[in-house]
N, CA, C and O atoms as a printed pandas DataFrame, in Angstrom:
     atom_number atom_name residue_name chain_id  residue_number  x_coord  y_coord  z_coord
0              1         N          UNK        A               1  124.002  124.408  119.641
1              2        CA          UNK        A               1  122.845  124.244  118.775
2              3         C          UNK        A               1  121.841  123.339  119.473
3              4         O          UNK        A               1  122.211  122.312  120.041
4              5         N          UNK        A               2  120.578  123.721  119.430
5              6        CA          UNK        A               2  119.516  122.948  120.078
6              7         C          UNK        A               2  118.415  122.681  119.052
7              8         O          UNK        A               2  117.498  123.487  118.892
8              9         N          UNK        A               3  118.511  121.549  118.361
9             10        CA          UNK        A               3  117.546  121.228  117.308
10            11         C          UNK        A               3  116.723  120.017  117.689
11            12         O          UNK        A               3  117.209  119.114  118.369
12            13         N          UNK        A               4  115.474  119.999  117.249
13            14        CA          UNK        A               4  114.624  118.820  117.374
14            15         C          UNK        A               4  114.017  118.548  116.003
15            16         O          UNK        A               4  113.976  119.430  115.145
16            17         N          UNK        A               5  113.551  117.334  115.809
17            18        CA          UNK        A               5  112.805  117.028  114.587
18            19         C          UNK        A               5  111.362  117.421  114.857
19            20         O          UNK        A               5  110.705  116.849  115.726
20            21         N          UNK        A               6  110.876  118.396  114.110
21            22        CA          UNK        A               6  109.529  118.913  114.319
22            23         C          UNK        A               6  108.518  118.240  113.393
23            24         O          UNK        A               6  107.440  117.845  113.836
24            25         N          UNK        A               7  108.857  118.107  112.113
25            26        CA          UNK        A               7  107.925  117.511  111.155
26            27         C          UNK        A               7  108.692  116.880  110.011
27            28         O          UNK        A               7  109.788  117.314  109.655
28            29         N          UNK        A               8  108.100  115.865  109.455
29            30        CA          UNK        A               8  108.613  115.251  108.243
30            31         C          UNK        A               8  107.433  115.083  107.300
31            32         O          UNK        A               8  106.285  115.209  107.724
32            33         N          UNK        A               9  107.691  114.804  106.046
33            34        CA          UNK        A               9  106.628  114.758  105.047
34            35         C          UNK        A               9  106.587  113.394  104.370
35            36         O          UNK        A               9  107.620  112.822  104.024
36            37         N          UNK        A              10  105.387  112.894  104.193
37            38        CA          UNK        A              10  105.154  111.663  103.443
38            39         C          UNK        A              10  104.059  111.937  102.417
39            40         O          UNK        A              10  103.079  112.616  102.721
40            41         N          UNK        A              11  104.219  111.419  101.219
41            42        CA          UNK        A              11  103.184  111.653  100.211
42            43         C          UNK        A              11  101.987  110.713  100.387
43            44         O          UNK        A              11  102.108  109.618  100.935
44            45         N          UNK        A              12  100.851  111.167   99.914
45            46        CA          UNK        A              12   99.643  110.322   99.874
46            47         C          UNK        A              12   98.984  110.481   98.509
47            48         O          UNK        A              12   99.172  111.489   97.828
48            49         N          UNK        A              13   98.225  109.492   98.128
49            50        CA          UNK        A              13   97.421  109.576   96.909
50            51         C          UNK        A              13   95.943  109.687   97.247
51            52         O          UNK        A              13   95.149  110.177   96.445
52            53         N          UNK        A              14   95.578  109.229   98.439
53            54        CA          UNK        A              14   94.183  109.239   98.880
54            55         C          UNK        A              14   94.177  109.783  100.312
55            56         O          UNK        A              14   94.448  109.040  101.255
56            57         N          UNK        A              15   93.870  111.070  100.478
57            58        CA          UNK        A              15   93.979  111.666  101.810
58            59         C          UNK        A              15   93.096  110.995  102.858
59            60         O          UNK        A              15   93.506  110.861  104.011
60            61         N          UNK        A              16   91.902  110.576  102.478
61            62        CA          UNK        A              16   91.022  109.938  103.466
62            63         C          UNK        A              16   91.585  108.593  103.922
63            64         O          UNK        A              16   91.548  108.276  105.111
64            65         N          UNK        A              17   92.107  107.801  102.980
65            66        CA          UNK        A              17   92.689  106.504  103.348
66            67         C          UNK        A              17   93.935  106.698  104.214
67            68         O          UNK        A              17   94.139  105.971  105.186
68            69         N          UNK        A              18   94.761  107.676  103.860
69            70        CA          UNK        A              18   95.967  107.925  104.659
70            71         C          UNK        A              18   95.611  108.423  106.048
71            72         O          UNK        A              18   96.203  107.981  107.033
72            73         N          UNK        A              19   94.645  109.343  106.143
73            74        CA          UNK        A              19   94.253  109.845  107.458
74            75         C          UNK        A              19   93.684  108.702  108.305
75            76         O          UNK        A              19   93.985  108.610  109.496
76            77         N          UNK        A              20   92.874  107.841  107.710
77            78        CA          UNK        A              20   92.304  106.714  108.459
78            79         C          UNK        A              20   93.411  105.792  108.969
79            80         O          UNK        A              20   93.345  105.321  110.104
80            81         N          UNK        A              21   94.435  105.527  108.139
81            82        CA          UNK        A              21   95.538  104.656  108.562
82            83         C          UNK        A              21   96.278  105.259  109.745
83            84         O          UNK        A              21   96.480  104.591  110.759
84            85         N          UNK        A              22   96.684  106.517  109.621
85            86        CA          UNK        A              22   97.490  107.123  110.690
86            87         C          UNK        A              22   96.660  107.386  111.948
87            88         O          UNK        A              22   97.178  107.270  113.059
88            89         N          UNK        A              23   95.394  107.733  111.793
89            90        CA          UNK        A              23   94.535  108.014  112.949
90            91         C          UNK        A              23   94.008  106.718  113.569
91            92         O          UNK        A              23   94.188  106.473  114.762
92            93         N          UNK        A              24   93.359  105.897  112.752
93            94        CA          UNK        A              24   92.634  104.741  113.289
94            95         C          UNK        A              24   93.527  103.521  113.489
95            96         O          UNK        A              24   93.333  102.775  114.449
96            97         N          UNK        A              25   94.485  103.304  112.621
97            98        CA          UNK        A              25   95.350  102.124  112.729
98            99         C          UNK        A              25   96.533  102.387  113.654
99           100         O          UNK        A              25   96.816  101.583  114.542
100          101         N          UNK        A              26   97.230  103.516  113.449
101          102        CA          UNK        A              26   98.399  103.808  114.286
102          103         C          UNK        A              26   98.036  104.580  115.553
103          104         O          UNK        A              26   98.849  104.666  116.474
104          105         N          UNK        A              27   96.828  105.142  115.614
105          106        CA          UNK        A              27   96.400  105.866  116.811
106          107         C          UNK        A              27   96.948  107.277  116.919
107          108         O          UNK        A              27   96.976  107.850  118.009
108          109         N          UNK        A              28   97.386  107.846  115.801
109          110        CA          UNK        A              28   97.920  109.206  115.823
110          111         C          UNK        A              28   96.791  110.230  115.893
111          112         O          UNK        A              28   95.659  109.964  115.489
112          113         N          UNK        A              29   97.130  111.413  116.419
113          114        CA          UNK        A              29   96.197  112.539  116.449
114          115         C          UNK        A              29   96.214  113.232  115.086
115          116         O          UNK        A              29   97.265  113.336  114.453
116          117         N          UNK        A              30   95.063  113.702  114.641
117          118        CA          UNK        A              30   95.004  114.569  113.462
118          119         C          UNK        A              30   95.116  116.000  113.979
119          120         O          UNK        A              30   94.252  116.469  114.720
120          121         N          UNK        A              31   96.171  116.681  113.588
121          122        CA          UNK        A              31   96.448  118.031  114.103
122          123         C          UNK        A              31   96.046  119.137  113.151
123          124         O          UNK        A              31   95.801  120.270  113.564
124          125         N          UNK        A              32   95.980  118.801  111.875
125          126        CA          UNK        A              32   95.595  119.800  110.901
126          127         C          UNK        A              32   95.131  119.083  109.634
127          128         O          UNK        A              32   95.680  118.048  109.258
128          129         N          UNK        A              33   94.128  119.639  108.993
129          130        CA          UNK        A              33   93.599  119.081  107.747
130          131         C          UNK        A              33   93.285  120.281  106.864
131          132         O          UNK        A              33   92.282  120.968  107.055
132          133         N          UNK        A              34   94.164  120.519  105.894
133          134        CA          UNK        A              34   94.096  121.760  105.126
134          135         C          UNK        A              34   93.881  121.456  103.651
135          136         O          UNK        A              34   94.603  120.657  103.055
136          137         N          UNK        A              35   92.892  122.095  103.081
137          138        CA          UNK        A              35   92.698  122.042  101.640
138          139         C          UNK        A              35   93.128  123.370  101.046
139          140         O          UNK        A              35   92.777  124.433  101.558
140          141         N          UNK        A              36   93.891  123.303   99.960
141          142        CA          UNK        A              36   94.358  124.535   99.332
142          143         C          UNK        A              36   94.611  124.265   97.855
143          144         O          UNK        A              36   95.377  123.367   97.504
144          145         N          UNK        A              37   93.987  125.020   97.018
145          146        CA          UNK        A              37   94.211  124.897   95.578
146          147         C          UNK        A              37   93.902  123.510   95.034
147          148         O          UNK        A              37   94.577  123.044   94.117
148          149         N          UNK        A              38   92.900  122.848   95.582
149          150        CA          UNK        A              38   92.545  121.511   95.118
150          151         C          UNK        A              38   93.413  120.408   95.690
151          152         O          UNK        A              38   93.249  119.245   95.320
152          153         N          UNK        A              39   94.321  120.740   96.573
153          154        CA          UNK        A              39   95.204  119.757   97.222
154          155         C          UNK        A              39   94.841  119.682   98.707
155          156         O          UNK        A              39   94.177  120.569   99.243
156          157         N          UNK        A              40   95.287  118.614   99.354
157          158        CA          UNK        A              40   94.962  118.444  100.778
158          159         C          UNK        A              40   96.185  117.950  101.539
159          160         O          UNK        A              40   96.804  116.954  101.166
160          161         N          UNK        A              41   96.525  118.662  102.614
161          162        CA          UNK        A              41   97.606  118.303  103.518
162          163         C          UNK        A              41   96.988  117.915  104.849
163          164         O          UNK        A              41   96.066  118.578  105.323
164          165         N          UNK        A              42   97.481  116.861  105.449
165          166        CA          UNK        A              42   96.982  116.412  106.753
166          167         C          UNK        A              42   98.195  116.255  107.674
167          168         O          UNK        A              42   99.155  115.562  107.335
168          169         N          UNK        A              43   98.142  116.891  108.816
169          170        CA          UNK        A              43   99.225  116.763  109.787
170          171         C          UNK        A              43   98.767  115.837  110.908
171          172         O          UNK        A              43   97.727  116.055  111.528
172          173         N          UNK        A              44   99.563  114.803  111.154
173          174        CA          UNK        A              44   99.256  113.831  112.207
174          175         C          UNK        A              44  100.479  113.681  113.097
175          176         O          UNK        A              44  101.588  114.058  112.719
176          177         N          UNK        A              45  100.264  113.131  114.276
177          178        CA          UNK        A              45  101.393  112.884  115.159
178          179         C          UNK        A              45  100.987  112.009  116.319
179          180         O          UNK        A              45   99.801  111.845  116.606
180          181         N          UNK        A              46  101.979  111.448  116.986
181          182        CA          UNK        A              46  101.673  110.568  118.115
182          183         C          UNK        A              46  101.091  111.357  119.291
183          184         O          UNK        A              46  101.538  112.461  119.604
184          185         N          UNK        A              47  100.092  110.766  119.924
185          186        CA          UNK        A              47   99.473  111.391  121.100
186          187         C          UNK        A              47  100.535  111.621  122.165
187          188         O          UNK        A              47  101.398  110.773  122.392
188          189         N          UNK        A              48  100.462  112.765  122.809
189          190        CA          UNK        A              48  101.413  113.089  123.865
190          191         C          UNK        A              48  102.757  113.588  123.369
191          192         O          UNK        A              48  103.649  113.850  124.175
192          193         N          UNK        A              49  102.921  113.725  122.062
193          194        CA          UNK        A              49  104.172  114.233  121.485
194          195         C          UNK        A              49  103.849  115.373  120.513
195          196         O          UNK        A              49  104.050  115.241  119.306
196          197         N          UNK        A              50  103.349  116.488  121.043
197          198        CA          UNK        A              50  102.893  117.569  120.149
198          199         C          UNK        A              50  104.002  118.206  119.326
199          200         O          UNK        A              50  103.712  118.921  118.366
200          201         N          UNK        A              51  105.246  117.973  119.666
201          202        CA          UNK        A              51  106.353  118.577  118.934
202          203         C          UNK        A              51  106.845  117.760  117.760
203          204         O          UNK        A              51  107.783  118.174  117.080
204          205         N          UNK        A              52  106.234  116.599  117.499
205          206        CA          UNK        A              52  106.662  115.748  116.393
206          207         C          UNK        A              52  105.462  115.437  115.508
207          208         O          UNK        A              52  104.469  114.881  115.977
208          209         N          UNK        A              53  105.553  115.793  114.238
209          210        CA          UNK        A              53  104.421  115.609  113.329
210          211         C          UNK        A              53  104.861  115.032  111.990
211          212         O          UNK        A              53  106.023  115.130  111.594
212          213         N          UNK        A              54  103.904  114.435  111.316
213          214        CA          UNK        A              54  104.070  113.970  109.937
214          215         C          UNK        A              54  103.052  114.736  109.106
215          216         O          UNK        A              54  101.866  114.766  109.435
216          217         N          UNK        A              55  103.516  115.349  108.035
217          218        CA          UNK        A              55  102.619  116.055  107.128
218          219         C          UNK        A              55  102.396  115.145  105.911
219          220         O          UNK        A              55  103.327  114.856  105.159
220          221         N          UNK        A              56  101.179  114.714  105.738
221          222        CA          UNK        A              56  100.802  113.883  104.591
222          223         C          UNK        A              56  100.375  114.835  103.479
223          224         O          UNK        A              56   99.523  115.699  103.688
224          225         N          UNK        A              57  100.965  114.678  102.305
225          226        CA          UNK        A              57  100.746  115.656  101.236
226          227         C          UNK        A              57  100.637  114.955   99.889
227          228         O          UNK        A              57  101.082  113.816   99.743
228          229         N          UNK        A              58  100.053  115.622   98.910
229          230        CA          UNK        A              58  100.002  115.034   97.571
230          231         C          UNK        A              58  101.417  114.864   97.019
231          232         O          UNK        A              58  102.287  115.683   97.317
232          233         N          UNK        A              59  101.669  113.832   96.229
233          234        CA          UNK        A              59  103.020  113.611   95.696
234          235         C          UNK        A              59  103.409  114.692   94.697
235          236         O          UNK        A              59  102.572  115.238   93.977
236          237         N          UNK        A              60  104.699  114.979   94.678
237          238        CA          UNK        A              60  105.224  115.885   93.672
238          239         C          UNK        A              60  105.155  117.345   94.040
239          240         O          UNK        A              60  105.463  118.199   93.209
240          241         N          UNK        A              61  104.762  117.662   95.257
241          242        CA          UNK        A              61  104.766  119.060   95.664
242          243         C          UNK        A              61  106.130  119.396   96.217
243          244         O          UNK        A              61  106.754  118.573   96.888
244          245         N          UNK        A              62  106.580  120.553   95.954
245          246        CA          UNK        A              62  107.884  120.949   96.455
246          247         C          UNK        A              62  108.160  122.383   96.118
247          248         O          UNK        A              62  107.301  123.098   95.602
248          249         N          UNK        A              63  109.369  122.797   96.415
249          250        CA          UNK        A              63  109.682  124.204   96.150
250          251         C          UNK        A              63  109.777  124.525   94.665
251          252         O          UNK        A              63  109.632  125.682   94.269
252          253         N          UNK        A              64  110.015  123.532   93.860
253          254        CA          UNK        A              64  110.134  123.796   92.424
254          255         C          UNK        A              64  109.045  123.082   91.648
255          256         O          UNK        A              64  108.335  122.238   92.194
256          257         N          UNK        A              65  108.915  123.419   90.381
257          258        CA          UNK        A              65  107.883  122.752   89.574
258          259         C          UNK        A              65  108.239  121.288   89.332
259          260         O          UNK        A              65  109.408  120.939   89.172
260          261         N          UNK        A              66  107.220  120.445   89.307
261          262        CA          UNK        A              66  107.372  119.015   89.023
262          263         C          UNK        A              66  106.523  118.736   87.792
263          264         O          UNK        A              66  105.345  119.091   87.740
264          265         N          UNK        A              67  107.133  118.097   86.805
265          266        CA          UNK        A              67  106.397  117.785   85.585
266          267         C          UNK        A              67  105.456  116.615   85.844
267          268         O          UNK        A              67  105.599  115.892   86.831
268          269         N          UNK        A              68  104.494  116.441   84.946
269          270        CA          UNK        A              68  103.577  115.302   85.076
270          271         C          UNK        A              68  104.340  113.981   85.018
271          272         O          UNK        A              68  103.996  113.038   85.729
272          273         N          UNK        A              69  105.378  113.905   84.174
273          274        CA          UNK        A              69  106.178  112.683   84.083
274          275         C          UNK        A              69  106.907  112.414   85.403
275          276         O          UNK        A              69  106.964  111.274   85.864
276          277         N          UNK        A              70  107.458  113.460   86.001
277          278        CA          UNK        A              70  108.140  113.282   87.287
278          279         C          UNK        A              70  107.141  112.843   88.365
279          280         O          UNK        A              70  107.447  111.988   89.196
280          281         N          UNK        A              71  105.946  113.441   88.338
281          282        CA          UNK        A              71  104.922  113.047   89.310
282          283         C          UNK        A              71  104.555  111.568   89.132
283          284         O          UNK        A              71  104.411  110.841   90.115
284          285         N          UNK        A              72  104.405  111.128   87.882
285          286        CA          UNK        A              72  104.101  109.708   87.621
286          287         C          UNK        A              72  105.216  108.816   88.162
287          288         O          UNK        A              72  104.942  107.756   88.726
288          289         N          UNK        A              73  106.458  109.232   87.997
289          290        CA          UNK        A              73  107.587  108.455   88.518
290          291         C          UNK        A              73  107.507  108.363   90.040
291          292         O          UNK        A              73  107.723  107.297   90.616
292          293         N          UNK        A              74  107.198  109.481   90.683
293          294        CA          UNK        A              74  107.066  109.471   92.147
294          295         C          UNK        A              74  105.958  108.504   92.566
295          296         O          UNK        A              74  106.150  107.709   93.486
296          297         N          UNK        A              75  104.813  108.563   91.908
297          298        CA          UNK        A              75  103.694  107.680   92.253
298          299         C          UNK        A              75  104.077  106.216   92.035
299          300         O          UNK        A              75  103.707  105.355   92.834
300          301         N          UNK        A              76  104.818  105.927   90.954
301          302        CA          UNK        A              76  105.268  104.547   90.715
302          303         C          UNK        A              76  106.220  104.083   91.811
303          304         O          UNK        A              76  106.142  102.942   92.267
304          305         N          UNK        A              77  107.110  104.962   92.228
305          306        CA          UNK        A              77  108.036  104.603   93.307
306          307         C          UNK        A              77  107.293  104.420   94.621
307          308         O          UNK        A              77  107.631  103.532   95.403
308          309         N          UNK        A              78  106.273  105.258   94.876
309          310        CA          UNK        A              78  105.459  105.096   96.083
310          311         C          UNK        A              78  104.802  103.722   96.090
311          312         O          UNK        A              78  104.792  103.045   97.118
312          313         N          UNK        A              79  104.257  103.308   94.961
313          314        CA          UNK        A              79  103.562  102.020   94.869
314          315         C          UNK        A              79  104.499  100.856   95.174
315          316         O          UNK        A              79  104.064   99.822   95.679
316          317         N          UNK        A              80  105.787  101.025   94.867
317          318        CA          UNK        A              80  106.777   99.985   95.153
318          319         C          UNK        A              80  107.302  100.064   96.582
319          320         O          UNK        A              80  108.012   99.168   97.038
320          321         N          UNK        A              81  106.947  101.146   97.291
321          322        CA          UNK        A              81  107.466  101.342   98.642
322          323         C          UNK        A              81  108.895  101.826   98.655
323          324         O          UNK        A              81  109.584  101.696   99.667
324          325         N          UNK        A              82  109.357  102.385   97.545
325          326        CA          UNK        A              82  110.752  102.797   97.453
326          327         C          UNK        A              82  110.928  104.308   97.383
327          328         O          UNK        A              82  112.023  104.778   97.073
328          329         N          UNK        A              83  109.887  105.080   97.661
329          330        CA          UNK        A              83  110.014  106.534   97.591
330          331         C          UNK        A              83  110.251  107.156   98.959
331          332         O          UNK        A              83  111.173  107.955   99.129
332          333         N          UNK        A              84  109.425  106.794   99.935
333          334        CA          UNK        A              84  109.538  107.413  101.255
334          335         C          UNK        A              84  109.366  106.348  102.329
335          336         O          UNK        A              84  108.716  105.324  102.119
336          337         N          UNK        A              85  109.962  106.615  103.479
337          338        CA          UNK        A              85  109.878  105.664  104.589
338          339         C          UNK        A              85  109.869  106.424  105.905
339          340         O          UNK        A              85  110.293  107.577  105.986
340          341         N          UNK        A              86  109.377  105.751  106.924
341          342        CA          UNK        A              86  109.311  106.310  108.269
342          343         C          UNK        A              86  109.661  105.189  109.232
343          344         O          UNK        A              86  109.211  104.056  109.058
344          345         N          UNK        A              87  110.451  105.489  110.232
345          346        CA          UNK        A              87  110.757  104.501  111.265
346          347         C          UNK        A              87  110.139  104.964  112.566
347          348         O          UNK        A              87  110.442  106.048  113.066
348          349         N          UNK        A              88  109.260  104.121  113.111
349          350        CA          UNK        A              88  108.635  104.353  114.405
350          351         C          UNK        A              88  109.292  103.423  115.408
351          352         O          UNK        A              88  110.088  102.566  115.024
352          353         N          UNK        A              89  108.974  103.577  116.687
353          354        CA          UNK        A              89  109.552  102.707  117.703
354          355         C          UNK        A              89  108.508  102.383  118.756
355          356         O          UNK        A              89  107.603  103.175  119.021
356          357         N          UNK        A              90  108.649  101.201  119.354
357          358        CA          UNK        A              90  107.735  100.756  120.400
358          359         C          UNK        A              90  108.493   99.849  121.366
359          360         O          UNK        A              90  109.514   99.253  121.022
360          361         N          UNK        A              91  107.961   99.765  122.583
361          362        CA          UNK        A              91  108.521   98.817  123.546
362          363         C          UNK        A              91  107.824   97.458  123.420
363          364         O          UNK        A              91  108.272   96.479  124.017
364          365         N          UNK        A              92  106.732   97.391  122.648
365          366        CA          UNK        A              92  105.967   96.156  122.481
366          367         C          UNK        A              92  105.834   95.825  120.993
367          368         O          UNK        A              92  104.776   96.021  120.395
368          369         N          UNK        A              93  106.916   95.326  120.411
369          370        CA          UNK        A              93  106.910   95.054  118.969
370          371         C          UNK        A              93  105.897   93.972  118.606
371          372         O          UNK        A              93  105.156   94.128  117.635
372          373         N          UNK        A              94  105.853   92.880  119.366
373          374        CA          UNK        A              94  104.928   91.780  119.037
374          375         C          UNK        A              94  103.476   92.247  119.100
375          376         O          UNK        A              94  102.685   91.950  118.205
376          377         N          UNK        A              95  103.127   92.987  120.168
377          378        CA          UNK        A              95  101.754   93.474  120.312
378          379         C          UNK        A              95  101.382   94.478  119.235
379          380         O          UNK        A              95  100.272   94.448  118.704
380          381         N          UNK        A              96  102.309   95.363  118.917
381          382        CA          UNK        A              96  102.065   96.360  117.875
382          383         C          UNK        A              96  101.901   95.676  116.525
383          384         O          UNK        A              96  101.004   96.009  115.751
384          385         N          UNK        A              97  102.786   94.709  116.251
385          386        CA          UNK        A              97  102.691   93.977  114.983
386          387         C          UNK        A              97  101.333   93.268  114.885
387          388         O          UNK        A              97  100.681   93.324  113.843
388          389         N          UNK        A              98  100.909   92.605  115.965
389          390        CA          UNK        A              98   99.627   91.878  115.950
390          391         C          UNK        A              98   98.458   92.824  115.687
391          392         O          UNK        A              98   97.553   92.503  114.916
392          393         N          UNK        A              99   98.480   93.991  116.330
393          394        CA          UNK        A              99   97.400   94.962  116.118
394          395         C          UNK        A              99   97.376   95.468  114.678
395          396         O          UNK        A              99   96.310   95.565  114.071
396          397         N          UNK        A             100   98.531   95.787  114.138
397          398        CA          UNK        A             100   98.575   96.309  112.769
398          399         C          UNK        A             100   98.169   95.239  111.756
399          400         O          UNK        A             100   97.441   95.521  110.805
400          401         N          UNK        A             101   98.641   94.018  111.966
401          402        CA          UNK        A             101   98.272   92.929  111.060
402          403         C          UNK        A             101   96.765   92.684  111.108
403          404         O          UNK        A             101   96.132   92.484  110.072
404          405         N          UNK        A             102   96.194   92.700  112.316
405          406        CA          UNK        A             102   94.749   92.482  112.470
406          407         C          UNK        A             102   93.934   93.597  111.824
407          408         O          UNK        A             102   92.790   93.380  111.425
408          409         N          UNK        A             103   94.518   94.788  111.720
409          410        CA          UNK        A             103   93.800   95.914  111.117
410          411         C          UNK        A             103   93.710   95.793  109.601
411          412         O          UNK        A             103   92.947   96.511  108.954
412          413         N          UNK        A             104   94.492   94.884  109.047
413          414        CA          UNK        A             104   94.510   94.742  107.597
414          415         C          UNK        A             104   95.642   95.499  106.926
415          416         O          UNK        A             104   95.732   95.516  105.698
416          417         N          UNK        A             105   96.515   96.131  107.721
417          418        CA          UNK        A             105   97.654   96.841  107.136
418          419         C          UNK        A             105   98.521   95.855  106.359
419          420         O          UNK        A             105   98.648   94.693  106.743
420          421         N          UNK        A             106   99.114   96.326  105.265
421          422        CA          UNK        A             106   99.947   95.466  104.417
422          423         C          UNK        A             106  101.265   95.156  105.115
423          424         O          UNK        A             106  102.086   96.044  105.341
424          425         N          UNK        A             107  101.453   93.899  105.448
425          426        CA          UNK        A             107  102.682   93.458  106.123
426          427         C          UNK        A             107  103.798   93.317  105.085
427          428         O          UNK        A             107  103.617   92.674  104.051
428          429         N          UNK        A             108  104.934   93.917  105.370
429          430        CA          UNK        A             108  106.122   93.778  104.525
430          431         C          UNK        A             108  107.095   92.800  105.169
431          432         O          UNK        A             108  107.752   92.014  104.487
432          433         N          UNK        A             109  107.176   92.862  106.500
433          434        CA          UNK        A             109  108.120   91.992  107.211
434          435         C          UNK        A             109  107.611   91.742  108.628
435          436         O          UNK        A             109  107.265   92.683  109.342
436          437         N          UNK        A             110  107.568   90.503  109.022
437          438        CA          UNK        A             110  107.197   90.150  110.395
438          439         C          UNK        A             110  108.344   90.532  111.332
439          440         O          UNK        A             110  109.448   90.805  110.859
440          441         N          UNK        A             111  108.112   90.560  112.653
441          442        CA          UNK        A             111  109.195   90.903  113.580
442          443         C          UNK        A             111  110.432   90.035  113.335
443          444         O          UNK        A             111  110.361   88.806  113.305
444          445         N          UNK        A             112  111.559   90.713  113.163
445          446        CA          UNK        A             112  112.807   90.048  112.783
446          447         C          UNK        A             112  113.982   90.686  113.516
447          448         O          UNK        A             112  114.054   91.907  113.655
448          449         N          UNK        A             113  114.890   89.851  113.977
449          450        CA          UNK        A             113  116.145   90.350  114.552
450          451         C          UNK        A             113  117.082   90.633  113.392
451          452         O          UNK        A             113  117.494   89.712  112.688
452          453         N          UNK        A             114  117.417   91.888  113.189
453          454        CA          UNK        A             114  118.262   92.265  112.052
454          455         C          UNK        A             114  119.738   92.037  112.398
455          456         O          UNK        A             114  120.121   92.141  113.564
456          457         N          UNK        A             115  120.566   91.727  111.397
457          458        CA          UNK        A             115  121.989   91.496  111.670
458          459         C          UNK        A             115  122.715   92.742  112.160
459          460         O          UNK        A             115  123.817   92.643  112.700
460          461         N          UNK        A             116  122.111   93.912  111.980
461          462        CA          UNK        A             116  122.734   95.156  112.438
462          463         C          UNK        A             116  122.257   95.564  113.828
463          464         O          UNK        A             116  122.468   96.701  114.249
464          465         N          UNK        A             117  121.605   94.629  114.551
465          466        CA          UNK        A             117  121.312   94.852  115.956
466          467         C          UNK        A             117  119.967   95.447  116.296
467          468         O          UNK        A             117  119.757   95.880  117.429
468          469         N          UNK        A             118  119.040   95.481  115.337
469          470        CA          UNK        A             118  117.704   96.026  115.588
470          471         C          UNK        A             118  116.683   94.926  115.367
471          472         O          UNK        A             118  116.783   94.165  114.405
472          473         N          UNK        A             119  115.717   94.841  116.240
473          474        CA          UNK        A             119  114.574   93.958  116.004
474          475         C          UNK        A             119  113.443   94.849  115.511
475          476         O          UNK        A             119  113.087   95.829  116.165
476          477         N          UNK        A             120  112.870   94.501  114.337
477          478        CA          UNK        A             120  111.840   95.361  113.768
478          479         C          UNK        A             120  110.860   94.575  112.918
479          480         O          UNK        A             120  111.054   93.389  112.650
480          481         N          UNK        A             121  109.796   95.264  112.496
481          482        CA          UNK        A             121  108.843   94.735  111.533
482          483         C          UNK        A             121  108.545   95.871  110.553
483          484         O          UNK        A             121  108.989   97.000  110.762
484          485         N          UNK        A             122  107.798   95.581  109.489
485          486        CA          UNK        A             122  107.534   96.627  108.497
486          487         C          UNK        A             122  106.161   96.454  107.864
487          488         O          UNK        A             122  105.680   95.341  107.656
488          489         N          UNK        A             123  105.554   97.586  107.567
489          490        CA          UNK        A             123  104.249   97.667  106.904
490          491         C          UNK        A             123  104.334   98.728  105.820
491          492         O          UNK        A             123  105.322   99.456  105.722
492          493         N          UNK        A             124  103.300   98.808  105.016
493          494        CA          UNK        A             124  103.147   99.929  104.089
494          495         C          UNK        A             124  101.879  100.680  104.467
495          496         O          UNK        A             124  100.887  100.077  104.874
496          497         N          UNK        A             125  101.919  101.993  104.329
497          498        CA          UNK        A             125  100.696  102.769  104.521
498          499         C          UNK        A             125   99.888  102.708  103.221
499          500         O          UNK        A             125  100.369  102.141  102.240
500          501         N          UNK        A             126   98.686  103.268  103.185
501          502        CA          UNK        A             126   97.856  103.154  101.968
502          503         C          UNK        A             126   98.496  103.720  100.708
503          504         O          UNK        A             126   98.135  103.317   99.602
504          505         N          UNK        A             127   99.448  104.652  100.854
505          506        CA          UNK        A             127  100.118  105.220   99.683
506          507         C          UNK        A             127  101.311  104.390   99.243
507          508         O          UNK        A             127  101.878  104.641   98.180
508          509         N          UNK        A             128  101.706  103.398  100.050
509          510        CA          UNK        A             128  102.858  102.569   99.723
510          511         C          UNK        A             128  104.108  102.933  100.509
511          512         O          UNK        A             128  105.119  102.239  100.413
512          513         N          UNK        A             129  104.056  104.016  101.289
513          514        CA          UNK        A             129  105.224  104.399  102.088
514          515         C          UNK        A             129  105.584  103.281  103.057
515          516         O          UNK        A             129  104.706  102.695  103.690
516          517         N          UNK        A             130  106.861  102.990  103.170
517          518        CA          UNK        A             130  107.331  101.935  104.062
518          519         C          UNK        A             130  107.360  102.450  105.499
519          520         O          UNK        A             130  107.964  103.483  105.785
520          521         N          UNK        A             131  106.706  101.726  106.391
521          522        CA          UNK        A             131  106.687  102.075  107.810
522          523         C          UNK        A             131  107.397  100.950  108.555
523          524         O          UNK        A             131  106.854   99.853  108.687
524          525         N          UNK        A             132  108.600  101.216  109.038
525          526        CA          UNK        A             132  109.326  100.236  109.848
526          527         C          UNK        A             132  109.076  100.584  111.307
527          528         O          UNK        A             132  108.973  101.754  111.673
528          529         N          UNK        A             133  108.979   99.550  112.133
529          530        CA          UNK        A             133  108.774   99.756  113.564
530          531         C          UNK        A             133  109.875   99.025  114.303
531          532         O          UNK        A             133  109.969   97.798  114.253
532          533         N          UNK        A             134  110.708   99.792  114.989
533          534        CA          UNK        A             134  111.815   99.241  115.776
534          535         C          UNK        A             134  111.345   98.939  117.192
535          536         O          UNK        A             134  110.492   99.632  117.746
536          537         N          UNK        A             135  111.920   97.892  117.758
537          538        CA          UNK        A             135  111.649   97.570  119.160
538          539         C          UNK        A             135  112.665   98.300  120.028
539          540         O          UNK        A             135  113.873   98.198  119.812
540          541         N          UNK        A             136  112.159   99.035  121.010
541          542        CA          UNK        A             136  113.044   99.713  121.952
542          543         C          UNK        A             136  113.401   98.743  123.064
543          544         O          UNK        A             136  112.528   98.084  123.628
544          545         N          UNK        A             137  114.665   98.661  123.370
545          546        CA          UNK        A             137  115.127   97.722  124.374
546          547         C          UNK        A             137  115.007   98.276  125.706
547          548         O          UNK        A             137  115.354   97.614  126.684
């Protein structure tokens, strides 16, 4: 079996704010920006890695119907940072942390040596999704 991770999905509440965060703050490429049925999906990914993407989408979309109450629950969980998360990696954790903090991104955790052997920091994107950044050794 030969599998790669091609795309993952994170919800957004404000497509312009999310696109600005991933493009301007994290430096990701915008690969697709699609409006359909009053909804908007934005595909972003790291420069030089065309095979790995994040699809930013409105909350509550899926293969099955989602009630308004379920959608409200998802949005509440997003606001707490407990609905979705993404782990990125860098060889320069201190520099990356300084750049993100200077951009005004919401800091959740400063660079920390974790007891499970990872040094990382954490931010939230504009939708509340938790973005952890691991230091590559």
